[in-house]
XYZ file of N, CA and C in Angstrom:
474
model
N 155.093 67.616 106.612
C 154.536 67.606 105.267
C 153.605 68.797 105.127
N 153.847 69.629 104.131
C 152.986 70.786 103.928
C 152.341 70.802 102.552
N 152.800 69.988 101.626
C 152.195 69.918 100.295
C 151.238 68.738 100.268
N 149.955 69.037 100.419
C 148.923 68.005 100.471
C 148.167 68.050 99.147
N 148.278 66.979 98.369
C 147.631 66.929 97.060
C 146.511 65.902 96.986
N 146.459 64.968 97.955
C 145.428 63.934 97.903
C 145.153 63.425 99.315
N 144.198 62.521 99.415
C 143.786 62.013 100.714
C 144.912 61.263 101.420
N 145.701 60.513 100.679
C 146.830 59.798 101.293
C 147.835 60.774 101.906
N 148.093 61.888 101.213
C 148.966 62.924 101.783
C 148.375 63.461 103.088
N 147.051 63.656 103.100
C 146.386 64.165 104.304
C 146.530 63.178 105.456
N 146.379 61.885 105.161
C 146.540 60.876 106.215
C 147.969 60.880 106.757
N 148.937 60.992 105.868
C 150.340 61.043 106.294
C 150.585 62.260 107.177
N 150.020 63.405 106.792
C 150.174 64.624 107.581
C 149.560 64.451 108.966
N 148.375 63.853 109.049
C 147.724 63.628 110.347
C 148.608 62.742 111.230
N 149.136 61.683 110.637
C 150.007 60.777 111.393
C 151.293 61.477 111.845
N 151.850 62.336 110.994
C 153.066 63.064 111.366
C 152.799 64.054 112.498
N 151.668 64.733 112.442
C 151.305 65.650 113.525
C 151.100 64.854 114.813
N 150.479 63.687 114.709
C 150.316 62.824 115.877
C 151.646 62.430 116.484
N 152.609 62.149 115.634
C 153.950 61.778 116.104
C 154.629 62.959 116.805
N 154.557 64.122 116.191
C 155.190 65.330 116.741
C 154.571 65.721 118.085
N 153.254 65.532 118.209
C 152.540 65.958 119.418
C 152.350 64.833 120.430
N 152.994 63.701 120.166
C 152.885 62.535 121.048
C 151.435 62.060 121.188
N 150.703 62.092 120.066
C 149.303 61.645 120.015
C 149.132 60.642 118.874
N 150.067 59.716 118.760
C 150.082 58.751 117.658
C 148.794 57.937 117.620
N 148.344 57.454 118.770
C 147.134 56.627 118.808
C 145.919 57.427 118.356
N 145.783 58.649 118.851
C 144.635 59.493 118.461
C 144.688 59.818 116.974
N 145.865 60.087 116.448
C 146.002 60.370 115.013
C 145.576 59.156 114.195
N 145.987 57.972 114.609
C 145.586 56.748 113.914
C 144.084 56.541 113.955
N 143.469 56.839 115.098
C 142.013 56.732 115.218
C 141.321 57.707 114.272
N 141.842 58.917 114.194
C 141.264 59.920 113.301
C 141.349 59.465 111.850
N 142.495 58.964 111.438
C 142.646 58.460 110.064
C 141.639 57.344 109.811
N 141.483 56.424 110.761
C 140.524 55.327 110.595
C 139.093 55.840 110.491
N 138.737 56.844 111.302
C 137.395 57.427 111.243
C 137.140 58.061 109.876
N 138.107 58.794 109.382
C 137.959 59.439 108.072
C 137.819 58.382 106.983
N 138.644 57.351 107.023
C 138.560 56.284 106.025
C 137.187 55.617 106.061
N 136.643 55.396 107.249
C 135.309 54.797 107.373
C 134.255 55.714 106.755
N 134.323 57.003 107.074
C 133.367 57.959 106.511
C 133.432 57.960 104.983
N 134.629 57.934 104.441
C 134.796 57.984 102.991
C 134.392 56.675 102.317
N 134.401 55.575 103.040
C 133.996 54.300 102.440
C 132.497 54.275 102.154
N 131.759 55.175 102.777
C 130.308 55.225 102.613
C 129.857 56.397 101.746
N 130.778 57.001 101.049
C 130.469 58.203 100.284
C 129.627 57.884 99.051
N 128.708 58.764 98.747
C 127.889 58.657 97.538
C 128.590 59.451 96.447
N 128.530 58.949 95.224
C 129.271 59.639 94.168
C 128.368 60.135 93.049
N 128.882 61.131 92.341
C 128.232 61.664 91.154
C 128.514 60.716 89.991
N 128.074 61.079 88.805
C 128.198 60.208 87.632
C 129.143 60.754 86.574
N 130.258 61.324 86.986
C 131.251 61.794 86.030
C 130.941 63.136 85.391
N 130.037 63.907 85.990
C 129.732 65.224 85.439
C 130.964 66.121 85.504
N 130.965 67.098 84.587
C 132.074 68.056 84.507
C 131.780 69.223 85.444
N 132.788 69.578 86.258
C 132.598 70.634 87.241
C 133.676 71.705 87.090
N 133.278 72.925 87.355
C 134.176 74.074 87.406
C 134.129 74.581 88.846
N 135.260 74.530 89.540
C 135.325 74.917 90.946
C 135.998 76.285 91.025
N 135.201 77.320 91.272
C 135.697 78.693 91.277
C 136.206 79.094 92.666
N 137.386 79.754 92.664
C 137.974 80.191 93.932
C 138.155 81.714 94.022
N 138.022 82.428 92.880
C 138.280 83.870 92.918
C 137.510 84.580 91.815
N 137.292 85.878 92.053
C 136.599 86.740 91.100
C 137.436 88.011 90.929
N 137.539 88.461 89.706
C 138.308 89.669 89.343
C 139.773 89.516 89.697
N 140.471 88.678 88.996
C 140.047 87.878 87.844
C 139.410 86.555 88.291
N 138.618 85.976 87.367
C 138.068 84.650 87.632
C 139.227 83.662 87.763
N 139.181 82.858 88.804
C 140.193 81.814 88.989
C 139.491 80.548 89.461
N 140.046 79.425 89.051
C 139.457 78.146 89.438
C 140.527 77.213 89.992
N 140.079 76.143 90.594
C 140.996 75.078 91.012
C 141.193 74.169 89.806
N 142.442 73.977 89.434
C 142.756 73.119 88.300
C 143.300 71.780 88.754
N 144.089 71.190 87.890
C 144.696 69.890 88.176
C 145.794 70.043 89.234
N 146.199 68.923 89.799
C 147.305 68.887 90.755
C 147.034 69.747 91.993
N 145.790 69.670 92.486
C 145.396 70.356 93.714
C 144.618 69.378 94.593
N 144.577 69.659 95.872
C 143.778 68.849 96.790
C 142.306 68.942 96.412
N 141.856 70.122 96.019
C 140.465 70.308 95.605
C 140.136 69.388 94.435
N 140.998 69.335 93.439
C 140.774 68.463 92.286
C 140.661 67.002 92.730
N 141.524 66.595 93.645
C 141.478 65.217 94.145
C 140.143 64.940 94.836
N 139.675 65.881 95.648
C 138.402 65.691 96.344
C 137.245 65.603 95.346
N 137.287 66.411 94.305
C 136.252 66.334 93.270
C 136.252 64.962 92.607
N 137.430 64.464 92.281
C 137.511 63.157 91.614
C 137.052 62.035 92.542
N 137.298 62.156 93.835
C 136.854 61.135 94.793
C 135.342 60.977 94.811
N 134.625 62.057 94.510
C 133.163 61.981 94.538
C 132.566 61.838 93.136
N 133.401 61.458 92.178
C 132.891 61.132 90.853
C 132.672 62.302 89.927
N 133.335 63.419 90.184
C 133.235 64.578 89.299
C 134.530 64.738 88.513
N 134.411 65.303 87.303
C 135.585 65.549 86.461
C 135.813 67.052 86.373
N 136.982 67.490 86.755
C 137.339 68.899 86.677
C 137.479 69.269 85.200
N 136.725 70.252 84.745
C 136.792 70.623 83.326
C 137.955 71.567 83.030
N 138.719 71.945 84.056
C 139.899 72.790 83.859
C 141.123 71.888 83.755
N 141.784 71.937 82.607
C 142.946 71.072 82.364
C 144.242 71.675 82.896
N 144.251 72.983 83.127
C 145.474 73.653 83.584
C 145.829 73.230 85.008
N 147.095 73.375 85.337
C 147.596 73.047 86.670
C 147.243 74.141 87.676
N 147.094 73.722 88.900
C 146.956 74.578 90.070
C 145.743 75.516 90.006
N 145.958 76.845 89.912
C 144.867 77.805 90.047
C 144.903 78.831 88.913
N 144.446 78.449 87.730
C 144.549 79.345 86.576
C 143.521 80.478 86.599
N 143.923 81.590 85.978
C 142.986 82.677 85.698
C 142.214 82.295 84.448
N 140.917 82.651 84.418
C 140.069 82.309 83.281
C 139.321 83.547 82.802
N 139.390 83.815 81.523
C 138.621 84.916 80.942
C 137.166 84.472 80.804
N 136.290 85.430 80.540
C 134.880 85.099 80.331
C 134.718 84.147 79.151
N 135.460 84.373 78.080
C 135.345 83.480 76.919
C 135.881 82.086 77.239
N 136.936 82.000 78.045
C 137.457 80.686 78.446
C 136.431 79.944 79.299
N 135.735 80.671 80.158
C 134.700 80.045 80.982
C 133.612 79.425 80.119
N 133.153 80.169 79.131
C 132.069 79.652 78.287
C 132.512 78.437 77.481
N 133.766 78.390 77.084
C 134.265 77.246 76.314
C 134.378 75.979 77.155
N 134.485 76.115 78.458
C 134.619 74.936 79.324
C 133.335 74.111 79.378
N 132.197 74.774 79.263
C 130.899 74.108 79.234
C 130.706 73.085 80.368
N 130.797 73.528 81.626
C 130.636 72.592 82.740
C 129.175 72.204 82.969
N 128.979 71.053 83.573
C 127.638 70.661 84.023
C 127.296 71.396 85.312
N 128.292 71.502 86.192
C 128.130 72.170 87.482
C 129.219 73.220 87.653
N 128.863 74.288 88.368
C 129.851 75.277 88.803
C 129.708 75.385 90.315
N 130.808 75.164 91.006
C 130.835 75.314 92.456
C 131.526 76.630 92.778
N 130.815 77.498 93.497
C 131.372 78.771 93.947
C 131.790 78.599 95.400
N 133.075 78.573 95.624
C 133.625 78.289 96.946
C 133.453 79.472 97.894
N 133.322 79.159 99.163
C 133.213 80.209 100.183
C 134.570 80.820 100.520
N 135.633 80.195 100.012
C 136.971 80.731 100.261
C 137.932 80.288 99.167
N 138.962 80.994 98.863
C 139.386 82.213 99.540
C 138.503 83.424 99.213
N 137.842 83.414 98.032
C 136.911 84.501 97.729
C 135.548 84.116 98.294
N 134.886 85.022 99.003
C 133.591 84.682 99.606
C 132.425 84.852 98.623
N 132.277 83.899 97.700
C 131.173 83.968 96.747
C 129.842 83.973 97.491
N 128.880 84.708 96.929
C 127.534 84.833 97.502
C 126.504 84.571 96.407
N 125.232 84.593 96.792
C 124.131 84.339 95.854
C 124.198 85.245 94.616
N 124.582 86.509 94.805
C 124.608 87.446 93.680
C 125.567 86.999 92.576
N 126.571 86.217 92.926
C 127.540 85.766 91.926
C 126.988 84.628 91.065
N 125.970 83.957 91.571
C 125.357 82.880 90.782
C 124.784 83.455 89.495
N 124.030 84.547 89.600
C 123.426 85.163 88.416
C 124.489 85.651 87.442
N 125.550 86.206 87.971
C 126.637 86.702 87.125
C 127.233 85.572 86.284
N 127.487 84.447 86.897
C 128.055 83.317 86.151
C 127.010 82.592 85.310
N 125.758 82.619 85.759
C 124.704 81.950 84.992
C 124.539 82.591 83.620
N 124.787 83.900 83.530
C 124.695 84.569 82.226
C 125.798 84.092 81.282
N 126.947 83.715 81.829
C 128.043 83.186 81.008
C 127.876 81.696 80.722
N 127.254 80.993 81.660
C 127.135 79.531 81.578
C 125.677 79.125 81.800
N 124.800 79.438 80.836
C 123.366 79.230 81.037
C 122.944 77.773 81.225
N 123.740 76.829 80.779
C 123.361 75.420 80.900
C 123.917 74.740 82.147
N 124.689 75.461 82.929
C 125.317 74.872 84.122
C 124.436 75.043 85.350
N 124.488 74.065 86.238
C 123.882 74.188 87.563
C 124.942 74.823 88.452
N 124.625 75.969 89.029
C 125.599 76.724 89.816
C 125.148 76.763 91.269
N 126.080 76.479 92.172
C 125.729 76.518 93.590
C 126.919 76.964 94.430
N 126.601 77.466 95.599
C 127.618 77.838 96.579
C 128.042 76.584 97.336
N 129.340 76.454 97.596
C 129.839 75.322 98.383
C 130.749 75.828 99.496
N 130.831 75.047 100.540
C 131.700 75.351 101.672
C 133.132 74.992 101.288
N 133.955 76.000 101.085
C 135.332 75.775 100.664
C 136.146 74.950 101.642
N 135.809 75.028 102.925
C 136.530 74.233 103.916
C 136.392 72.741 103.635
N 135.242 72.333 103.139
C 135.001 70.908 102.901
C 135.879 70.355 101.784
N 136.225 71.197 100.822
C 137.012 70.742 99.676
C 138.504 71.018 99.810
N 138.889 71.894 100.732
C 140.300 72.287 100.749
C 140.996 72.170 102.101
N 140.265 71.890 103.161
C 140.911 71.739 104.464
C 141.128 70.260 104.729
N 142.348 69.890 104.958
C 142.660 68.509 105.296
C 142.861 68.431 106.804
N 142.832 67.249 107.344
C 142.895 67.066 108.787
C 141.527 66.640 109.285
N 141.201 66.973 110.516
C 139.951 66.495 111.118
C 138.710 66.993 110.382
N 138.824 68.089 109.649
C 137.692 68.616 108.876
C 137.185 67.584 107.856
N 138.048 66.682 107.440
C 137.658 65.649 106.473
C 136.527 64.764 106.989
N 136.360 64.673 108.301
C 135.255 63.889 108.858
C 133.900 64.415 108.402
N 133.811 65.714 108.139
C 132.544 66.336 107.757
C 132.274 66.276 106.256
N 133.289 65.962 105.468
C 133.146 66.011 104.013
C 132.066 65.071 103.470
N 132.003 63.805 103.874
C 130.982 62.923 103.290
C 129.550 63.414 103.500
N 129.222 63.938 104.678
C 127.878 64.473 104.904
C 127.624 65.690 104.027
N 128.620 66.557 103.916
C 128.485 67.730 103.049
C 128.261 67.297 101.608
N 128.993 66.293 101.180
C 128.883 65.807 99.807
C 127.505 65.207 99.552
N 126.944 64.480 100.513
C 125.599 63.913 100.348
C 124.572 65.029 100.183
N 124.710 66.094 100.971
C 123.801 67.239 100.849
C 123.936 67.897 99.485
N 125.157 68.028 99.026
C 125.415 68.629 97.716
C 124.807 67.777 96.606
N 124.977 66.478 96.686
C 124.410 65.567 95.694
C 122.890 65.689 95.670
N 122.262 65.744 96.833
C 120.804 65.910 96.910
C 120.369 67.238 96.309
N 121.104 68.291 96.628
C 120.779 69.625 96.118
C 120.849 69.662 94.594
N 121.873 69.072 94.020
C 122.055 69.134 92.570
C 121.172 68.147 91.818
N 120.664 67.145 92.497
C 119.758 66.193 91.857
C 118.297 66.571 92.042
N 118.044 67.660 92.783
C 116.665 68.091 93.051
C 116.027 68.693 91.819
């Protein structure tokens, strides 16, 4: 399985890799650990988020992506209605009117300087850098997602 769109797909992929590598028991344990971690996750309150993945041109994670699924799991609503990874003009960005903007560390390595650039377009949004691995890497990396999400929630509620 190479098309991972949600957590269930990720669990299936982990189990399939366990089967291929003759590590079925370990794969099952990993899935159980991830499920336990996610059962204790803290969630947002339905705020609208714009998850940016690229600059020049601006691109975001849209619907029908693993990133979108992870955002919805933590109680956020993706304000981009387009599928997959659309390009967005400056005027399109301003019309989205997100509560939060997440600048991913990958594939484009957003830095602090990009916060000011987007803040001028989206003055009412809370903009922060996020670890792209936490939102887009499936497999054992998912064990770290709930702790990362708790830190993010604290940061944005400060």
